Coordinates of C-alpha atoms in Angstrom, one line a residue:
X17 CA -3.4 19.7 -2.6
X18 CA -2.5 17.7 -0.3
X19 CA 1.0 17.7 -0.2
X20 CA 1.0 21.7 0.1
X21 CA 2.6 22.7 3.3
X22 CA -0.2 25.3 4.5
X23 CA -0.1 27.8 2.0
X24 CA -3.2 28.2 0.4
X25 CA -4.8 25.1 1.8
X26 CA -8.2 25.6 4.1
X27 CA -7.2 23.2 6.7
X28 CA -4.4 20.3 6.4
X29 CA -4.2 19.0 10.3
X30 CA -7.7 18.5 11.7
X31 CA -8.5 21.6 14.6
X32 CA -10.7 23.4 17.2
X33 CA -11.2 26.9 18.5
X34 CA -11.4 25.7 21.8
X35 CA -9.2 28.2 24.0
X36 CA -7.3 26.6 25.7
X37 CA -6.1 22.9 27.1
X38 CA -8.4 23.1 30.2
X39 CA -11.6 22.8 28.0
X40 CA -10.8 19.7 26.5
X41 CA -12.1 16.7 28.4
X42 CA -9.6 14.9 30.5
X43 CA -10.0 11.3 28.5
X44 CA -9.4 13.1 25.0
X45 CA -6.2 14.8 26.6
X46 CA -5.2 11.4 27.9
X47 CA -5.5 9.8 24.6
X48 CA -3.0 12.0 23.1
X49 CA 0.7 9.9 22.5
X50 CA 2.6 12.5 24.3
X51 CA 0.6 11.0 27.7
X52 CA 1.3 7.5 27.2
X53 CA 4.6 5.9 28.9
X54 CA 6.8 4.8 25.3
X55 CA 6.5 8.2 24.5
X56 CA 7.8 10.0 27.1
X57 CA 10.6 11.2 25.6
X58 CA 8.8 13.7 23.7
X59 CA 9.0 16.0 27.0
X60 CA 13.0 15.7 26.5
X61 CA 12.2 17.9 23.3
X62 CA 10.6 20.5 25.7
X63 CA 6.9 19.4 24.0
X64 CA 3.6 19.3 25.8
X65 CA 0.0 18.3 25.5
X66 CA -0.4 21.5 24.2
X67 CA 1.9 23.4 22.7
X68 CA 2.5 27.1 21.6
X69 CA 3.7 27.8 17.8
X70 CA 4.9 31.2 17.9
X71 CA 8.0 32.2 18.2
X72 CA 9.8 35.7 18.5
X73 CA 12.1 35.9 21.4
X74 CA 9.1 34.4 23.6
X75 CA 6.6 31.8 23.1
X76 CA 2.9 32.3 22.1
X77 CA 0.4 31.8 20.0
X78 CA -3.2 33.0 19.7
X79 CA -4.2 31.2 16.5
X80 CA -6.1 27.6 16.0
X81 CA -5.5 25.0 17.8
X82 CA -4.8 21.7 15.8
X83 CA -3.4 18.2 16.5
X84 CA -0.9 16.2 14.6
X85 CA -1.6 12.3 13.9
X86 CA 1.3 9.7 14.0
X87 CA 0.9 8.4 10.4
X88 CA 1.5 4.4 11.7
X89 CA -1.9 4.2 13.3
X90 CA -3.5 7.4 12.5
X91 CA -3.5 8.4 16.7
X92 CA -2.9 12.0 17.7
X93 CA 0.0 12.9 19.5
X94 CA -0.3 16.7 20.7
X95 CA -1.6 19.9 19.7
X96 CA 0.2 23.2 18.8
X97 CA -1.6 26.6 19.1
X98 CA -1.1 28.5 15.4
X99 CA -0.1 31.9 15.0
X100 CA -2.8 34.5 14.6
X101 CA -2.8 37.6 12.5
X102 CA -1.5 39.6 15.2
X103 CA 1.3 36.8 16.1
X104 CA 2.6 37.3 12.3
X105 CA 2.4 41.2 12.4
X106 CA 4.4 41.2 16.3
X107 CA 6.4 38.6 15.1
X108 CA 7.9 40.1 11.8
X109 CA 8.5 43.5 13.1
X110 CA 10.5 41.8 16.3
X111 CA 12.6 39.7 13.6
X112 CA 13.4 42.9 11.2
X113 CA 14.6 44.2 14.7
X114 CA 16.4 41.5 15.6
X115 CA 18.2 41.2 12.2
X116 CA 19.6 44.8 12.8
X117 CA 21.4 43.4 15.7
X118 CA 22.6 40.4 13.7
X119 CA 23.9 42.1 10.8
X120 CA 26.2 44.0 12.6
X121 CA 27.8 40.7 14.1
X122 CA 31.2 39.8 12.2
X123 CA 30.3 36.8 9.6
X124 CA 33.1 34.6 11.9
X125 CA 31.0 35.5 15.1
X126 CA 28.0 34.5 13.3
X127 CA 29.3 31.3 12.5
X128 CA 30.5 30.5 16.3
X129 CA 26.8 30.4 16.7
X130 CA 25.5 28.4 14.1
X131 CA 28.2 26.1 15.0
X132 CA 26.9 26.0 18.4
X133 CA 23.2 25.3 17.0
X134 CA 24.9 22.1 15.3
X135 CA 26.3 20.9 18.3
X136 CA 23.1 20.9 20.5
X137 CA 21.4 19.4 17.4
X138 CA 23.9 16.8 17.6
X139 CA 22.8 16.1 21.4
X140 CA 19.6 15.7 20.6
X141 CA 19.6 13.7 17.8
X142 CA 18.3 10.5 18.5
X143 CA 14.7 11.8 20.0
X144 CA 14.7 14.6 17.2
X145 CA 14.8 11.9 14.9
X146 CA 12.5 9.7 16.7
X147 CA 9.9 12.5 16.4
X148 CA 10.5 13.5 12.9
X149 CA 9.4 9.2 12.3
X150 CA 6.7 9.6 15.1
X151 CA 5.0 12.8 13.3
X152 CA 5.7 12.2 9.7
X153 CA 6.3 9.1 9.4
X154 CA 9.6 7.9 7.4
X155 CA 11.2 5.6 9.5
X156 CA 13.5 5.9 11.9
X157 CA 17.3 5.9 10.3
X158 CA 15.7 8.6 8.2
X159 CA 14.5 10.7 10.2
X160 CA 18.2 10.7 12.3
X161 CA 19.4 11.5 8.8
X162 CA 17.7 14.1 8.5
X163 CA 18.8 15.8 11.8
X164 CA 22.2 15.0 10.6
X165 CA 22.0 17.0 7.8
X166 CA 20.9 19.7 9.5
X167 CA 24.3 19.0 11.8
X168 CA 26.2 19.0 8.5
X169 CA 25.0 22.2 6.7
X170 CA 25.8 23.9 9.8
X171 CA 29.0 22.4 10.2
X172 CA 29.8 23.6 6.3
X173 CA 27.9 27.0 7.2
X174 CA 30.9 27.8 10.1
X175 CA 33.5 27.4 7.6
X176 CA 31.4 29.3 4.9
X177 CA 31.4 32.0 7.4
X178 CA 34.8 33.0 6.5
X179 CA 34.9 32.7 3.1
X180 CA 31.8 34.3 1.6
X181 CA 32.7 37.5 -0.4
X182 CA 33.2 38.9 -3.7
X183 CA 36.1 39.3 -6.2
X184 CA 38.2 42.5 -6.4
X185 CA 38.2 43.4 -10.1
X186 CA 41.2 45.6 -12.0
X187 CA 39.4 48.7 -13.4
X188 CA 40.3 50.1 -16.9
X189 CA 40.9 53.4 -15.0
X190 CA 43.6 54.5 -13.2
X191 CA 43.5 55.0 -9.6
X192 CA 40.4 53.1 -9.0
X193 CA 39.2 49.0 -8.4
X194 CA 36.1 47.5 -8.1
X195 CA 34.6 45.3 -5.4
X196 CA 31.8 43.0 -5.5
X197 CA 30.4 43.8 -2.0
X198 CA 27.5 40.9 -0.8
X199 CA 25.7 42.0 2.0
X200 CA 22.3 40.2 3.3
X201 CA 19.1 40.6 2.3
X202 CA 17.5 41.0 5.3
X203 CA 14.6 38.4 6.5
X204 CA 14.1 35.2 4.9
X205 CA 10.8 33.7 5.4
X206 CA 11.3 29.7 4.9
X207 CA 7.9 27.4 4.1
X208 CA 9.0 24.0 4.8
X209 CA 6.5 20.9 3.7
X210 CA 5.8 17.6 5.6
X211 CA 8.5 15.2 4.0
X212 CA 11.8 17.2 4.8
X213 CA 10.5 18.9 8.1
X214 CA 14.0 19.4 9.9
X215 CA 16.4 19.2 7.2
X216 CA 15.1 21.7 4.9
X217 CA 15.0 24.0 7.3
X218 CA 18.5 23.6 8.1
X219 CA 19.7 24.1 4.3
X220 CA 17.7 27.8 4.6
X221 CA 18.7 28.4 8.2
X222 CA 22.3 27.8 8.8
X223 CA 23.3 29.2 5.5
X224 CA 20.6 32.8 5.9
X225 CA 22.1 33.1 9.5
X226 CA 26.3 33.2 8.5
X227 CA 25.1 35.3 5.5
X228 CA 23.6 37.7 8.2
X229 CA 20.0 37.2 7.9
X230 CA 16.9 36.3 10.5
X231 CA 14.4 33.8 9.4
X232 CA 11.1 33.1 9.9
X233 CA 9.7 29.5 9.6
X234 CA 6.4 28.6 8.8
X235 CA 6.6 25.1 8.8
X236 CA 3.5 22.1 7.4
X237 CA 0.9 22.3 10.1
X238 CA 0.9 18.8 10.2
X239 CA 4.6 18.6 11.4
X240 CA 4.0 21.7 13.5
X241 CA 5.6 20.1 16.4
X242 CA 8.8 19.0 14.7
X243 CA 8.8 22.9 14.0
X244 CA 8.3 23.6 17.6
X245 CA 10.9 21.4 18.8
X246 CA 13.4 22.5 16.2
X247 CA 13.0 26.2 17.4
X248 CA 13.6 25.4 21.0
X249 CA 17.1 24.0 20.2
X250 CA 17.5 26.8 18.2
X251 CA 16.0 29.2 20.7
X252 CA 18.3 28.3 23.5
X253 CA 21.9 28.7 21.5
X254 CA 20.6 32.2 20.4
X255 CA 19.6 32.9 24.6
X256 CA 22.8 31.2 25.7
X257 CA 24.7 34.2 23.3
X258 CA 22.4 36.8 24.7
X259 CA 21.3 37.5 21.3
X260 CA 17.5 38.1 19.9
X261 CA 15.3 35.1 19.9
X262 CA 13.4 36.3 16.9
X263 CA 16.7 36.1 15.1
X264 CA 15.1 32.5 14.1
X265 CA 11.5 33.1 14.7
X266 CA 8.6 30.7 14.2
X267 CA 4.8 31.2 13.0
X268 CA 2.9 27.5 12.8
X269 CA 0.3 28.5 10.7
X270 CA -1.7 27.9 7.3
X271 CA -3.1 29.6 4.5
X272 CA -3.5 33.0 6.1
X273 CA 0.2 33.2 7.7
X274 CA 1.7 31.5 3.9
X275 CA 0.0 34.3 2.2
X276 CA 0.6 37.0 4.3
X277 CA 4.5 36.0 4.0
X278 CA 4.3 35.9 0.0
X279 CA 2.7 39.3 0.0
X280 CA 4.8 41.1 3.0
X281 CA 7.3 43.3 1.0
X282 CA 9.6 43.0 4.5
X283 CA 9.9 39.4 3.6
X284 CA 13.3 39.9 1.5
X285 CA 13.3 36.5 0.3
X286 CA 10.8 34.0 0.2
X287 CA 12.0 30.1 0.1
X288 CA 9.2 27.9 -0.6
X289 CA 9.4 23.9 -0.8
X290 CA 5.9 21.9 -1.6
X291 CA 4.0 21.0 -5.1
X292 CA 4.6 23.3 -8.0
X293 CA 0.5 24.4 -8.4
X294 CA 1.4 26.4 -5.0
X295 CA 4.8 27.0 -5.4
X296 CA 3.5 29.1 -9.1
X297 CA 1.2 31.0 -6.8
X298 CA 4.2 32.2 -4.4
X299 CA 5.9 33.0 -7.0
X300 CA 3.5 35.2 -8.9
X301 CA 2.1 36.4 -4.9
X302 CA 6.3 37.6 -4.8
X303 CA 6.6 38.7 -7.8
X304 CA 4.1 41.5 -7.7
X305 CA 5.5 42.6 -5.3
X306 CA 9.4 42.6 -7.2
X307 CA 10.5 40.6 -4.5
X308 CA 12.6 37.1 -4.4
X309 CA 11.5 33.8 -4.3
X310 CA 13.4 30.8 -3.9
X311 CA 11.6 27.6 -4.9
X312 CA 11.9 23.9 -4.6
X313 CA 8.9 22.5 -6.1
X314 CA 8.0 18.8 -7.8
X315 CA 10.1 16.1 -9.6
X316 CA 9.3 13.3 -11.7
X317 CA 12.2 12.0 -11.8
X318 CA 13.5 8.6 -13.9
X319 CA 16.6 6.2 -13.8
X320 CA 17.8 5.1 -17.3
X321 CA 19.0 2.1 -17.2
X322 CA 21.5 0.7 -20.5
X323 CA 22.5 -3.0 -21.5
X324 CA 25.9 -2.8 -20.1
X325 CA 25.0 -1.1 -16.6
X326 CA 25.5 -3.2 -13.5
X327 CA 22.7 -4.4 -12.5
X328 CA 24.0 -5.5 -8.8
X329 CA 23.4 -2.0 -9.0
X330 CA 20.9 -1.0 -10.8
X331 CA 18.2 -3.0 -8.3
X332 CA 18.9 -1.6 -5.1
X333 CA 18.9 1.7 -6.9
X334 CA 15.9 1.9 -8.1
X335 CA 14.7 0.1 -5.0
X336 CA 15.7 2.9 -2.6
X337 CA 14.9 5.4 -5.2
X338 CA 11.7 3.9 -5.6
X339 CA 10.7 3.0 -2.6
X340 CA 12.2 5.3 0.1
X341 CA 10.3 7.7 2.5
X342 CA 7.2 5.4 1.1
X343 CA 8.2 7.7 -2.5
X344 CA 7.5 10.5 -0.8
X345 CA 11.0 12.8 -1.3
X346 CA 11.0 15.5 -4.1
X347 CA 13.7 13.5 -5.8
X348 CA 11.7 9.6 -5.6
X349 CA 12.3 7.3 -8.7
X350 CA 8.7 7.5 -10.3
X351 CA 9.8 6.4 -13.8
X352 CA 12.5 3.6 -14.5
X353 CA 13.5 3.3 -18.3
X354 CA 14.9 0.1 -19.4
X355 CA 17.0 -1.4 -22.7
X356 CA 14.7 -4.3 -24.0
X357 CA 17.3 -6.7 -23.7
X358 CA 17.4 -5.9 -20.0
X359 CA 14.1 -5.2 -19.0
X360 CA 12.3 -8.4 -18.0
X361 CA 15.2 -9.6 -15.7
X362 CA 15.5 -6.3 -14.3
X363 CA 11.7 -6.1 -13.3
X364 CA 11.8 -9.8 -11.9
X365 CA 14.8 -9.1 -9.6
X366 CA 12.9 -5.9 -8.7
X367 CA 9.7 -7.7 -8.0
X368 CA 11.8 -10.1 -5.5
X369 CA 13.5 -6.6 -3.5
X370 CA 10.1 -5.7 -3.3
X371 CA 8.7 -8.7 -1.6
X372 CA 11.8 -8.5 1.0
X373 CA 11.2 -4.8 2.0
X374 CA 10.8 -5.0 6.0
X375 CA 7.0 -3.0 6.9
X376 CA 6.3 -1.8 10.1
X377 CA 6.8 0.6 12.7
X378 CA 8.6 3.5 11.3
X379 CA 9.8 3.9 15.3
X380 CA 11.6 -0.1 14.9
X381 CA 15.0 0.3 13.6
X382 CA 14.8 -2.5 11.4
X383 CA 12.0 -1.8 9.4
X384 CA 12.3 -0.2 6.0
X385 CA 9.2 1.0 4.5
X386 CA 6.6 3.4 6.8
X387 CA 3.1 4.5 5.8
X388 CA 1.9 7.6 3.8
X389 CA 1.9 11.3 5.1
X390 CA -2.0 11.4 5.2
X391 CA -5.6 9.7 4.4
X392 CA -5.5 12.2 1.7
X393 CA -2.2 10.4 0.0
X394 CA -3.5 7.1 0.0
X395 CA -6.5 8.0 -1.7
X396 CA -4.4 9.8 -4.2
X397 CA -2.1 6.5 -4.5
X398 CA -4.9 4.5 -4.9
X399 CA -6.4 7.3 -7.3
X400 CA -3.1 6.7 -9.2
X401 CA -2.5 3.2 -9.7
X402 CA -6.6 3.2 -11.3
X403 CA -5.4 6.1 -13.8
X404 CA -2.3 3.9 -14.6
X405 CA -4.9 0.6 -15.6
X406 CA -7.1 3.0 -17.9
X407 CA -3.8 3.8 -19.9
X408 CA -2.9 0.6 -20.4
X409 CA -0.4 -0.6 -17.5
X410 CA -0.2 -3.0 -15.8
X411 CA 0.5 -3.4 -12.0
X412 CA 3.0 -6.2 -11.5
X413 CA 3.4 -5.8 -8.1
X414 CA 1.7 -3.9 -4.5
X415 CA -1.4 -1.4 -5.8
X416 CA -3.5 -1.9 -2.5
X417 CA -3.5 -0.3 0.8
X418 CA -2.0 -2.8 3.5
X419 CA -4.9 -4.5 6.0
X420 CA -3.4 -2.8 9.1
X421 CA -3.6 0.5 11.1
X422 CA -2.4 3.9 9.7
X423 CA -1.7 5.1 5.7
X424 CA 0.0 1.5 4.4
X425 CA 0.0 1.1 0.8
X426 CA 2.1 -1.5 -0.9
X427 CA 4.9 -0.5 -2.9
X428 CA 4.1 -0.6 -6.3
X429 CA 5.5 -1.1 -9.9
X430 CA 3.3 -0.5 -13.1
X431 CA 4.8 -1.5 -16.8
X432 CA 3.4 -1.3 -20.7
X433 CA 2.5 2.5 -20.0
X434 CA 3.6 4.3 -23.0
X435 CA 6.4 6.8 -22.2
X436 CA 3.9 9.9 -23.0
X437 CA 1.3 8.3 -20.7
X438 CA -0.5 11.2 -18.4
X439 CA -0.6 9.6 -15.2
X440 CA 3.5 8.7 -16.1
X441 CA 3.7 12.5 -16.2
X442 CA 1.9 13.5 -13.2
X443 CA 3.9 13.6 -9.8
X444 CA 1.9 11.5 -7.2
X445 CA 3.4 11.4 -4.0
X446 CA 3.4 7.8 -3.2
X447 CA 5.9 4.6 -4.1
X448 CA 4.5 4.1 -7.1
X449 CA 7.2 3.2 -10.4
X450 CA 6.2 3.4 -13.8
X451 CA 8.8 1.2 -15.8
X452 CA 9.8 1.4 -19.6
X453 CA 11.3 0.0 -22.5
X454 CA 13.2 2.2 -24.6
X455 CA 15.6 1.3 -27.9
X456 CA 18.6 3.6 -28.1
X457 CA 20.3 6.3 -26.4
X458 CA 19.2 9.2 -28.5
X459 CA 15.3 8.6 -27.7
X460 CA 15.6 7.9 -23.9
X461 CA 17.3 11.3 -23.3
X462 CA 14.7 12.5 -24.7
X463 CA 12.0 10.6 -22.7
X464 CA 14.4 11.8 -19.5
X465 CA 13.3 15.6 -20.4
X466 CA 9.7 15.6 -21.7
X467 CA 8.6 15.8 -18.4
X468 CA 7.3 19.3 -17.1
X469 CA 9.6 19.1 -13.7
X470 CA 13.6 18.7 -14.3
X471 CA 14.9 17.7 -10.4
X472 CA 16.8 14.7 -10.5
X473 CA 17.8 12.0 -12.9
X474 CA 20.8 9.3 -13.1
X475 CA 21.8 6.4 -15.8
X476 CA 23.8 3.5 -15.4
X477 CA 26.5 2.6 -18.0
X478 CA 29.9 2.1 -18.1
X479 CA 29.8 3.6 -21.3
X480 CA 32.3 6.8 -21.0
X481 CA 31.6 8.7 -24.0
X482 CA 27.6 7.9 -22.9
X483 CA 28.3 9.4 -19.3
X484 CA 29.6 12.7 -20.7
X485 CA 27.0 13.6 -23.2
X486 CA 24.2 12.6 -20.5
X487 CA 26.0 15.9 -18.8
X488 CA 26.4 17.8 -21.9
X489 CA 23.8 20.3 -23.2
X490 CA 21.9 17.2 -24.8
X491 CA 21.9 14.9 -22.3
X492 CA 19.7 15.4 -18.5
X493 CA 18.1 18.7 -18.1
X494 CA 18.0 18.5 -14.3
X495 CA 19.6 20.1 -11.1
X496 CA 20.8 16.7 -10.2
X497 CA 22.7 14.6 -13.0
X498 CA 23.6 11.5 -11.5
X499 CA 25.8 8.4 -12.8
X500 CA 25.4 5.0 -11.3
X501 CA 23.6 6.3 -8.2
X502 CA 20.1 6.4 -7.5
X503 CA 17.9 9.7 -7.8
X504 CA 18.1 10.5 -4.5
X505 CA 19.8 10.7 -1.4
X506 CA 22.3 14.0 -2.5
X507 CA 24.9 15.9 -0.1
X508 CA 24.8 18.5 1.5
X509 CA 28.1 19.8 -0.7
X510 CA 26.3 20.9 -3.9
X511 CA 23.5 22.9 -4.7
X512 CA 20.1 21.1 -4.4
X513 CA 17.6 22.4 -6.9
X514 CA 15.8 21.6 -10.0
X515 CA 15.3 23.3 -13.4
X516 CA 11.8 24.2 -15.5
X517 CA 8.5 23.5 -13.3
X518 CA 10.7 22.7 -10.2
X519 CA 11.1 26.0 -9.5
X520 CA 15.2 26.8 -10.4
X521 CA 15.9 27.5 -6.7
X522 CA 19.4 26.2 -5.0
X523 CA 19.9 25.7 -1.5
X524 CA 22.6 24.1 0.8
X525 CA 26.0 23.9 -0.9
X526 CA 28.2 25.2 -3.4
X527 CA 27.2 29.0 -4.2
X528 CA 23.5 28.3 -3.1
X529 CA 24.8 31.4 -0.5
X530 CA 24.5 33.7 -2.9
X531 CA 20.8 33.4 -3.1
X532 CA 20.4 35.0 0.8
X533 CA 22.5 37.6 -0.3
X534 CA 22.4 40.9 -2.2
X535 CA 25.4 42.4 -4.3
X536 CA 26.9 45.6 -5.2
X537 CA 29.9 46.4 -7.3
X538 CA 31.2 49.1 -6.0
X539 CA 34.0 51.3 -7.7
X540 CA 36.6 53.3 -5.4
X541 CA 38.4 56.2 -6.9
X542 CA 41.9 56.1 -5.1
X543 CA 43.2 59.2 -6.9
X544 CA 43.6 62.2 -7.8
X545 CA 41.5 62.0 -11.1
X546 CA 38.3 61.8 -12.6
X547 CA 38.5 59.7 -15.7
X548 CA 35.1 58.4 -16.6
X549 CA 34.8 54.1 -18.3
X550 CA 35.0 54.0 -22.5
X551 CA 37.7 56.5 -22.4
X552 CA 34.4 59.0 -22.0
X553 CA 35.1 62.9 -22.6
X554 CA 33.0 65.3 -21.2
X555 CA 34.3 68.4 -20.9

């Protein structure tokens, strides 16, 4: 569970009920990051020792107070005061307000705005990024990334702006036409989890807000202040327009604000990224309630690789499949399957990648390969590779947490599993690789899809007629069908979303803006007349 970002969890980010900062002994507050020199940029995000995590056109919070840990050395950096009960209840009714004011703005105007919220994300960049590496620890030209494809959803979102819409449709009837008219749902309640804190976020929120919707964030409480941050630069585009603050509102929170936005019937749509044992309780907590859900939930996702792939790139591949964010992105390489003829000289080349990946700092630009989330994950990793040995594999290389401060584990690989072997079919959240041998084409598509999750996938062949069926109806059942690429790393110009127990949500590109929508098909009688559809009598 612990990978769930605050929904139904007790407590992810240790806390107190102290309340306020001016009962906490002096050398406690002094031992917090935020305080030290190197980390005085933090306060050029607008952070705090203390800071409040609710959001609705002004700044509050009446909830726990808990404090986020820098996953390199385990140290806390600052504490955010949660949302309350209350703080939801004020805080939804002052977003459905502020959507009525929204709505009304032309789609074109709306996207002036979010176009504006790119541009002061692009100014702040660097430190956001820094703190998104600080607080959950990928490293550093990740965590810029990830800013930068917030800055690129909402540079597609302006042009979306003026396009979204519906067809007009010829009627069989004289004197009338239909329109498909999309207007928005209304508020779209986004749960966010720890590995993607800023970017998934920005797939939901650029694209709700052209669509004319307001959102509410609950983000993973122990990223709460890349949520707080994140708002602010938010916050002040929406003040500098004179517009509602709540328009984007906040509540930091955990299992009591995640449930009270699955159950909450003014909660138009829920979108919900984190494991898939939650993400099945949103869904049914939504359901009842015959509302929508959007969800972005595991993947155990593999890279086939055939005799007559490339195998320049084939390694790096599976390397930065494997092995980046410390394998913790929804679309990591957890299983590699490999022709016989290639597999031993595949696994010795990856062995020597391996021993070259730079660890460290997630903060030094030149480092590669960043600690675990949480104490929880490493236990799970190490929980993992033991599971792995009792089914019969092997661990050819890493399987031990790293002698040094903060959640280092080694980046693993594991062969002779069986392709059916449990653990091989369980998502752990860690840079762990399960590696195959498989015969022919026919049984490794298979292999591909006998997983439960069906996010992301990719081969490598040069084998044309191969490449096609792989995206046929036989080939990959995923969201994601990739050729000669690794498993992750996608654009912000498709849909991103996965198939079976990964939820079937889409977000960011292509018609993912459909989802934050609602439609009606409307017919217009133009005439005179009243024929009715089927050439209908009935007089």
């Amino acid at each position: 569970m612990w990978r769930v970002p605050g929904l139904l969890c007790v407590r992810v980010a240790r806390g107190s009920k102290l309340s306020g900062p001016w009962n906490r002994p002096a050398a406690f507050m002094s031992t917090l990051l935020i305080n030290q020199p190197q980390y005085a940029w933090l306060k050029e995000l607008g952070l705090r020792e203390e800071n409040e995590g609710v959001y609705n056109g002004s700044w509050g919070g009446r909830g726990e107070v808990i404090t986020t840990y820098c996953p390199a050395n385990n140290e806390p950096i600052a504490r955010v005061r949660q949302a309350s009960m209350a703080d939801y209840e004020e805080t939804v009714k002052k977003a459905r307000e502020a959507w009525r004011i929204w709505a009304d703005i032309p789609a074109p105007k709306r996207g002036e705005v979010v176009r504006q919220i790119g541009d002061a994300l692009r100014e702040k960049i660097q430190v956001l990024g820094s703190l998104v590496s600080l607080e959950m620890g990928k490293i550093l030209v990740e965590g810029v990334g990830e800013v930068q494809e917030y800055v690129d959803i909402c540079d597609y979102a302006v042009g979306l702006s003026r396009m979204i819409g519906g067809p007009i449709l010829p009627s069989e009837r004289p004197g009338h036409v239909l329109v498909e008219q999309w207007n928005p749902v209304g508020l779209v309640g986004v749960i966010t989890a720890f590995n993607f804190p800023v970017a998934v976020y920005g797939w939901n929120n650029a694209i709700a807000m052209i669509c004319g919707n307001a959102c509410l964030w609950k983000g993973a409480p122990t990223t709460s202040l890349i949520s707080v941050a994140v708002t602010k630069i938010v916050a002040k585009v929406l003040e500098d327009n004179k517009l509602p603050g709540a328009i984007c509102s906040l509540t930091c929170g955990g299992a009591d604000i995640g449930t009270a936005m699955a159950k909450d019937e003014r909660v138009n749509l829920l979108s919900f990224t984190g494991s898939t044992q939650v993400g099945k309780q949103v869904a049914l907590m939504v359901q009842e309630r015959f509302g929508r859900s959007l969800l972005e939930l595991g993947g155990n996702n593999a890279i086939i690789a055939f005799e007559d792939a490339d195998l320049s790139l084939v390694v790096p591949s599976a390397l930065f499949a494997a092995v980046g964010t410390a394998g913790q992105r929804c679309t990591t390489a957890r299983r590699l399957f490999l022709q016989e003829s290639i597999h031993d000289e595949v696994v010795n080349r990856l062995k020597k990648a391996y021993a070259q990946i730079r660890v460290g700092n997630p903060l030094d630009s030149n480092v590669l390969y960043g600690p675990l989330h949480t104490k929880q994950a490493v236990s799970m990793f190490l929980g993992a590779v033991e599971e792995a040995k009792k089914e019969g594999g092997t661990v050819v290389y890493g399987g031990k947490v790293m002698d040094r401060p903060g959640n280092y584990v080694e980046p693993t690989i594991v062969t002779g599993l069986d392709h059916s072997a449990r653990i091989a079919h369980t998502e752990t959240f860690a840079p762990i690789l399960y590696v195959f041998k498989f015969k022919n084409e026919d049984e490794v598509f298979v292999w591909n899809n006998e997983v439960k999750q069906g996010l992301s996938s990719s081969i490598f062949t040069k084998d044309l007629g191969r490449i096609f069926r792989w995206l046929g109806p036989k080939g990959s059942d995923c969201g994601i069908v990739n050729v000669n690429i690794p498993t992750s790393g996608a654009e912000i110009g498709g849909a991103f979303g996965g198939e079976k127990h990964t939820g079937g949500g889409r977000e960011s590109g292509s018609d993912a803006w459909k989802q934050y929508m609602r439609r009606s098909t409307c017919t217009i009688n133009y005439s005179k007349d009243l024929p009715l559809a089927q050439g209908i009598k009935f007089q």
